[in-house]
């Protein structure tokens, strides 16, 4: 009985430690999946047009996404 209590405590401690080092954001905190939440510094501003380099990167990424064989494949 005492051994199970110790194992339960160790398990709880490991879970708590993992939650510190692996942050899992809540999907209800903002935007679509993969988008930064509102107010995040990396969020795109719709009033500022993309630069030539940014448009080229966007074009390359959209082409790579279309050419994937399965939805889960890396780009």
mmCIF file of N, CA and C in Angstrom:
data_model
loop_
_atom_site.group_PDB
_atom_site.id
_atom_site.type_symbol
_atom_site.label_atom_id
_atom_site.label_comp_id
_atom_site.label_asym_id
_atom_site.label_seq_id
_atom_site.Cartn_x
_atom_site.Cartn_y
_atom_site.Cartn_z
ATOM 1 N N UNK A 1 0.825 -1.185 0.000
ATOM 2 C CA UNK A 1 0.000 0.000 0.000
ATOM 3 C C UNK A 1 0.878 1.261 0.000
ATOM 4 N N UNK A 2 1.890 1.292 0.785
ATOM 5 C CA UNK A 2 2.781 2.447 0.874
ATOM 6 C C UNK A 2 3.517 2.672 -0.446
ATOM 7 N N UNK A 3 3.881 1.562 -1.112
ATOM 8 C CA UNK A 3 4.589 1.646 -2.389
ATOM 9 C C UNK A 3 3.719 2.352 -3.429
ATOM 10 N N UNK A 4 2.439 2.054 -3.477
ATOM 11 C CA UNK A 4 1.530 2.698 -4.431
ATOM 12 C C UNK A 4 1.404 4.191 -4.151
ATOM 13 N N UNK A 5 1.379 4.557 -2.886
ATOM 14 C CA UNK A 5 1.287 5.970 -2.525
ATOM 15 C C UNK A 5 2.532 6.722 -3.006
ATOM 16 N N UNK A 6 3.679 6.099 -2.847
ATOM 17 C CA UNK A 6 4.920 6.729 -3.309
ATOM 18 C C UNK A 6 4.914 6.847 -4.829
ATOM 19 N N UNK A 7 4.486 5.802 -5.520
ATOM 20 C CA UNK A 7 4.419 5.851 -6.980
ATOM 21 C C UNK A 7 3.448 6.933 -7.453
ATOM 22 N N UNK A 8 2.321 7.066 -6.785
ATOM 23 C CA UNK A 8 1.347 8.095 -7.134
ATOM 24 C C UNK A 8 1.964 9.483 -6.952
ATOM 25 N N UNK A 9 2.720 9.675 -5.873
ATOM 26 C CA UNK A 9 3.361 10.963 -5.626
ATOM 27 C C UNK A 9 4.418 11.251 -6.697
ATOM 28 N N UNK A 10 5.230 10.232 -7.029
ATOM 29 C CA UNK A 10 6.270 10.406 -8.049
ATOM 30 C C UNK A 10 5.626 10.735 -9.392
ATOM 31 N N UNK A 11 4.552 10.044 -9.737
ATOM 32 C CA UNK A 11 3.854 10.303 -10.988
ATOM 33 C C UNK A 11 3.351 11.753 -11.019
ATOM 34 N N UNK A 12 2.725 12.201 -9.947
ATOM 35 C CA UNK A 12 2.236 13.578 -9.877
ATOM 36 C C UNK A 12 3.355 14.593 -10.010
ATOM 37 N N UNK A 13 4.499 14.306 -9.390
ATOM 38 C CA UNK A 13 5.643 15.209 -9.481
ATOM 39 C C UNK A 13 6.178 15.271 -10.914
ATOM 40 N N UNK A 14 6.234 14.132 -11.596
ATOM 41 C CA UNK A 14 6.712 14.111 -12.974
ATOM 42 C C UNK A 14 5.752 14.856 -13.904
ATOM 43 N N UNK A 15 4.465 14.681 -13.686
ATOM 44 C CA UNK A 15 3.484 15.395 -14.500
ATOM 45 C C UNK A 15 3.623 16.903 -14.287
ATOM 46 N N UNK A 16 3.775 17.331 -13.049
ATOM 47 C CA UNK A 16 3.926 18.756 -12.753
ATOM 48 C C UNK A 16 5.200 19.314 -13.396
ATOM 49 N N UNK A 17 6.281 18.562 -13.334
ATOM 50 C CA UNK A 17 7.530 19.001 -13.950
ATOM 51 C C UNK A 17 7.371 19.101 -15.458
ATOM 52 N N UNK A 18 6.716 18.126 -16.052
ATOM 53 C CA UNK A 18 6.478 18.167 -17.490
ATOM 54 C C UNK A 18 5.642 19.357 -17.906
ATOM 55 N N UNK A 19 4.683 19.723 -17.096
ATOM 56 C CA UNK A 19 3.844 20.880 -17.428
ATOM 57 C C UNK A 19 4.629 22.181 -17.370
ATOM 58 N N UNK A 20 5.667 22.219 -16.574
ATOM 59 C CA UNK A 20 6.506 23.412 -16.515
ATOM 60 C C UNK A 20 7.325 23.543 -17.793
ATOM 61 N N UNK A 21 7.897 22.454 -18.267
ATOM 62 C CA UNK A 21 8.811 22.494 -19.399
ATOM 63 C C UNK A 21 8.137 22.341 -20.749
ATOM 64 N N UNK A 22 6.931 21.802 -20.796
ATOM 65 C CA UNK A 22 6.212 21.613 -22.054
ATOM 66 C C UNK A 22 4.901 22.366 -21.951
ATOM 67 N N UNK A 23 4.871 23.579 -22.486
ATOM 68 C CA UNK A 23 3.674 24.401 -22.405
ATOM 69 C C UNK A 23 2.706 23.993 -23.506
ATOM 70 N N UNK A 24 1.506 23.633 -23.129
ATOM 71 C CA UNK A 24 0.462 23.278 -24.085
ATOM 72 C C UNK A 24 -0.612 24.355 -24.028
ATOM 73 N N UNK A 25 -0.642 25.262 -25.017
ATOM 74 C CA UNK A 25 -1.628 26.333 -24.965
ATOM 75 C C UNK A 25 -3.044 25.800 -25.164
ATOM 76 N N UNK A 26 -3.970 26.476 -24.572
ATOM 77 C CA UNK A 26 -5.369 26.109 -24.699
ATOM 78 C C UNK A 26 -5.883 26.549 -26.067
ATOM 79 N N UNK A 27 -6.588 25.680 -26.804
ATOM 80 C CA UNK A 27 -7.095 26.091 -28.116
ATOM 81 C C UNK A 27 -8.137 27.196 -28.029
ATOM 82 N N UNK A 28 -8.722 27.395 -26.866
ATOM 83 C CA UNK A 28 -9.749 28.425 -26.729
ATOM 84 C C UNK A 28 -9.147 29.812 -26.507
ATOM 85 N N UNK A 29 -7.817 29.921 -26.470
ATOM 86 C CA UNK A 29 -7.189 31.214 -26.151
ATOM 87 C C UNK A 29 -7.043 32.127 -27.347
ATOM 88 N N UNK A 30 -7.364 31.664 -28.530
ATOM 89 C CA UNK A 30 -7.365 32.635 -29.617
ATOM 90 C C UNK A 30 -7.056 32.070 -30.982
ATOM 91 N N UNK A 31 -7.711 32.639 -31.959
ATOM 92 C CA UNK A 31 -7.417 32.379 -33.352
ATOM 93 C C UNK A 31 -7.577 30.955 -33.806
ATOM 94 N N UNK A 32 -7.217 30.766 -35.039
ATOM 95 C CA UNK A 32 -7.232 29.429 -35.625
ATOM 96 C C UNK A 32 -6.011 28.663 -35.143
ATOM 97 N N UNK A 33 -6.041 27.371 -35.304
ATOM 98 C CA UNK A 33 -4.888 26.559 -34.908
ATOM 99 C C UNK A 33 -3.674 26.997 -35.720
ATOM 100 N N UNK A 34 -2.569 27.198 -35.055
ATOM 101 C CA UNK A 34 -1.347 27.604 -35.733
ATOM 102 C C UNK A 34 -1.138 29.104 -35.782
ATOM 103 N N UNK A 35 -2.148 29.869 -35.452
ATOM 104 C CA UNK A 35 -1.989 31.318 -35.430
ATOM 105 C C UNK A 35 -1.620 31.777 -34.027
ATOM 106 N N UNK A 36 -0.793 32.814 -33.926
ATOM 107 C CA UNK A 36 -0.510 33.362 -32.597
ATOM 108 C C UNK A 36 -1.770 34.007 -32.019
ATOM 109 N N UNK A 37 -1.889 34.069 -30.706
ATOM 110 C CA UNK A 37 -3.063 34.694 -30.099
ATOM 111 C C UNK A 37 -3.073 36.200 -30.350
ATOM 112 N N UNK A 38 -4.218 36.848 -30.174
ATOM 113 C CA UNK A 38 -4.289 38.297 -30.384
ATOM 114 C C UNK A 38 -3.275 39.035 -29.502
ATOM 115 N N UNK A 39 -2.626 40.033 -30.082
ATOM 116 C CA UNK A 39 -1.643 40.814 -29.352
ATOM 117 C C UNK A 39 -0.246 40.229 -29.372
ATOM 118 N N UNK A 40 -0.072 39.067 -29.961
ATOM 119 C CA UNK A 40 1.246 38.445 -30.035
ATOM 120 C C UNK A 40 2.122 39.231 -31.010
ATOM 121 N N UNK A 41 3.410 39.419 -30.711
ATOM 122 C CA UNK A 41 4.255 40.237 -31.595
ATOM 123 C C UNK A 41 4.466 39.651 -32.990
ATOM 124 N N UNK A 42 4.238 38.364 -33.187
ATOM 125 C CA UNK A 42 4.434 37.766 -34.503
ATOM 126 C C UNK A 42 3.147 37.725 -35.317
ATOM 127 N N UNK A 43 2.095 38.315 -34.824
ATOM 128 C CA UNK A 43 0.826 38.326 -35.543
ATOM 129 C C UNK A 43 0.933 39.272 -36.738
ATOM 130 N N UNK A 44 0.363 38.870 -37.893
ATOM 131 C CA UNK A 44 0.416 39.703 -39.089
ATOM 132 C C UNK A 44 -0.507 40.904 -38.958
ATOM 133 N N UNK A 45 -0.068 41.990 -39.522
ATOM 134 C CA UNK A 45 -0.900 43.196 -39.538
ATOM 135 C C UNK A 45 -1.518 43.319 -40.921
ATOM 136 N N UNK A 46 -2.843 43.320 -41.005
ATOM 137 C CA UNK A 46 -3.479 43.387 -42.324
ATOM 138 C C UNK A 46 -3.286 44.734 -43.020
ATOM 139 N N UNK A 47 -2.939 45.788 -42.284
ATOM 140 C CA UNK A 47 -2.781 47.112 -42.893
ATOM 141 C C UNK A 47 -1.384 47.328 -43.475
ATOM 142 N N UNK A 48 -0.457 46.397 -43.261
ATOM 143 C CA UNK A 48 0.899 46.520 -43.792
ATOM 144 C C UNK A 48 1.085 45.455 -44.875
ATOM 145 N N UNK A 49 1.369 45.872 -46.114
ATOM 146 C CA UNK A 49 1.543 44.878 -47.187
ATOM 147 C C UNK A 49 2.823 44.064 -46.998
ATOM 148 N N UNK A 50 2.813 42.852 -47.539
ATOM 149 C CA UNK A 50 3.988 41.983 -47.469
ATOM 150 C C UNK A 50 5.099 42.530 -48.363
ATOM 151 N N UNK A 51 6.345 42.305 -47.949
ATOM 152 C CA UNK A 51 7.490 42.688 -48.782
ATOM 153 C C UNK A 51 7.653 41.658 -49.896
ATOM 154 N N UNK A 52 8.543 41.930 -50.844
ATOM 155 C CA UNK A 52 8.789 40.991 -51.944
ATOM 156 C C UNK A 52 9.284 39.646 -51.415
ATOM 157 N N UNK A 53 10.169 39.688 -50.429
ATOM 158 C CA UNK A 53 10.715 38.452 -49.846
ATOM 159 C C UNK A 53 9.613 37.663 -49.150
ATOM 160 N N UNK A 54 8.764 38.371 -48.407
ATOM 161 C CA UNK A 54 7.674 37.694 -47.703
ATOM 162 C C UNK A 54 6.678 37.064 -48.678
ATOM 163 N N UNK A 55 6.402 37.768 -49.791
ATOM 164 C CA UNK A 55 5.502 37.195 -50.805
ATOM 165 C C UNK A 55 6.119 35.949 -51.441
ATOM 166 N N UNK A 56 7.428 35.986 -51.686
ATOM 167 C CA UNK A 56 8.101 34.815 -52.262
ATOM 168 C C UNK A 56 8.051 33.635 -51.285
ATOM 169 N N UNK A 57 8.285 33.910 -50.014
ATOM 170 C CA UNK A 57 8.197 32.839 -49.010
ATOM 171 C C UNK A 57 6.788 32.281 -48.911
ATOM 172 N N UNK A 58 5.790 33.157 -48.936
ATOM 173 C CA UNK A 58 4.404 32.704 -48.879
ATOM 174 C C UNK A 58 4.076 31.832 -50.094
ATOM 175 N N UNK A 59 4.545 32.235 -51.270
ATOM 176 C CA UNK A 59 4.310 31.466 -52.493
ATOM 177 C C UNK A 59 4.993 30.094 -52.400
ATOM 178 N N UNK A 60 6.241 30.065 -51.911
ATOM 179 C CA UNK A 60 6.959 28.794 -51.776
ATOM 180 C C UNK A 60 6.262 27.863 -50.794
ATOM 181 N N UNK A 61 5.815 28.409 -49.664
ATOM 182 C CA UNK A 61 5.147 27.573 -48.663
ATOM 183 C C UNK A 61 3.812 27.051 -49.162
ATOM 184 N N UNK A 62 3.056 27.889 -49.853
ATOM 185 C CA UNK A 62 1.759 27.418 -50.345
ATOM 186 C C UNK A 62 1.949 26.351 -51.420
ATOM 187 N N UNK A 63 2.986 26.478 -52.248
ATOM 188 C CA UNK A 63 3.283 25.449 -53.247
ATOM 189 C C UNK A 63 3.689 24.149 -52.565
ATOM 190 N N UNK A 64 4.527 24.243 -51.535
ATOM 191 C CA UNK A 64 4.964 23.043 -50.812
ATOM 192 C C UNK A 64 3.780 22.367 -50.137
ATOM 193 N N UNK A 65 2.857 23.147 -49.584
ATOM 194 C CA UNK A 65 1.682 22.565 -48.923
ATOM 195 C C UNK A 65 0.790 21.854 -49.931
ATOM 196 N N UNK A 66 0.652 22.418 -51.127
ATOM 197 C CA UNK A 66 -0.183 21.776 -52.151
ATOM 198 C C UNK A 66 0.445 20.482 -52.655
ATOM 199 N N UNK A 67 1.781 20.400 -52.636
ATOM 200 C CA UNK A 67 2.479 19.238 -53.191
ATOM 201 C C UNK A 67 2.673 18.100 -52.202
ATOM 202 N N UNK A 68 2.222 18.267 -50.966
ATOM 203 C CA UNK A 68 2.355 17.182 -49.989
ATOM 204 C C UNK A 68 1.492 16.007 -50.425
ATOM 205 N N UNK A 69 1.975 14.790 -50.150
ATOM 206 C CA UNK A 69 1.196 13.617 -50.519
ATOM 207 C C UNK A 69 0.107 13.316 -49.504
ATOM 208 N N UNK A 70 0.379 13.588 -48.220
ATOM 209 C CA UNK A 70 -0.611 13.386 -47.157
ATOM 210 C C UNK A 70 -0.652 14.637 -46.305
ATOM 211 N N UNK A 71 -1.799 14.936 -45.689
ATOM 212 C CA UNK A 71 -1.908 16.161 -44.890
ATOM 213 C C UNK A 71 -0.900 16.252 -43.753
ATOM 214 N N UNK A 72 -0.461 15.147 -43.175
ATOM 215 C CA UNK A 72 0.454 15.189 -42.051
ATOM 216 C C UNK A 72 1.921 15.258 -42.427
ATOM 217 N N UNK A 73 2.240 15.170 -43.706
ATOM 218 C CA UNK A 73 3.641 15.195 -44.143
ATOM 219 C C UNK A 73 4.271 16.549 -43.846
ATOM 220 N N UNK A 74 5.569 16.555 -43.474
ATOM 221 C CA UNK A 74 6.243 17.833 -43.248
ATOM 222 C C UNK A 74 6.423 18.577 -44.558
ATOM 223 N N UNK A 75 6.607 19.883 -44.458
ATOM 224 C CA UNK A 75 6.773 20.697 -45.678
ATOM 225 C C UNK A 75 8.071 20.429 -46.348
#
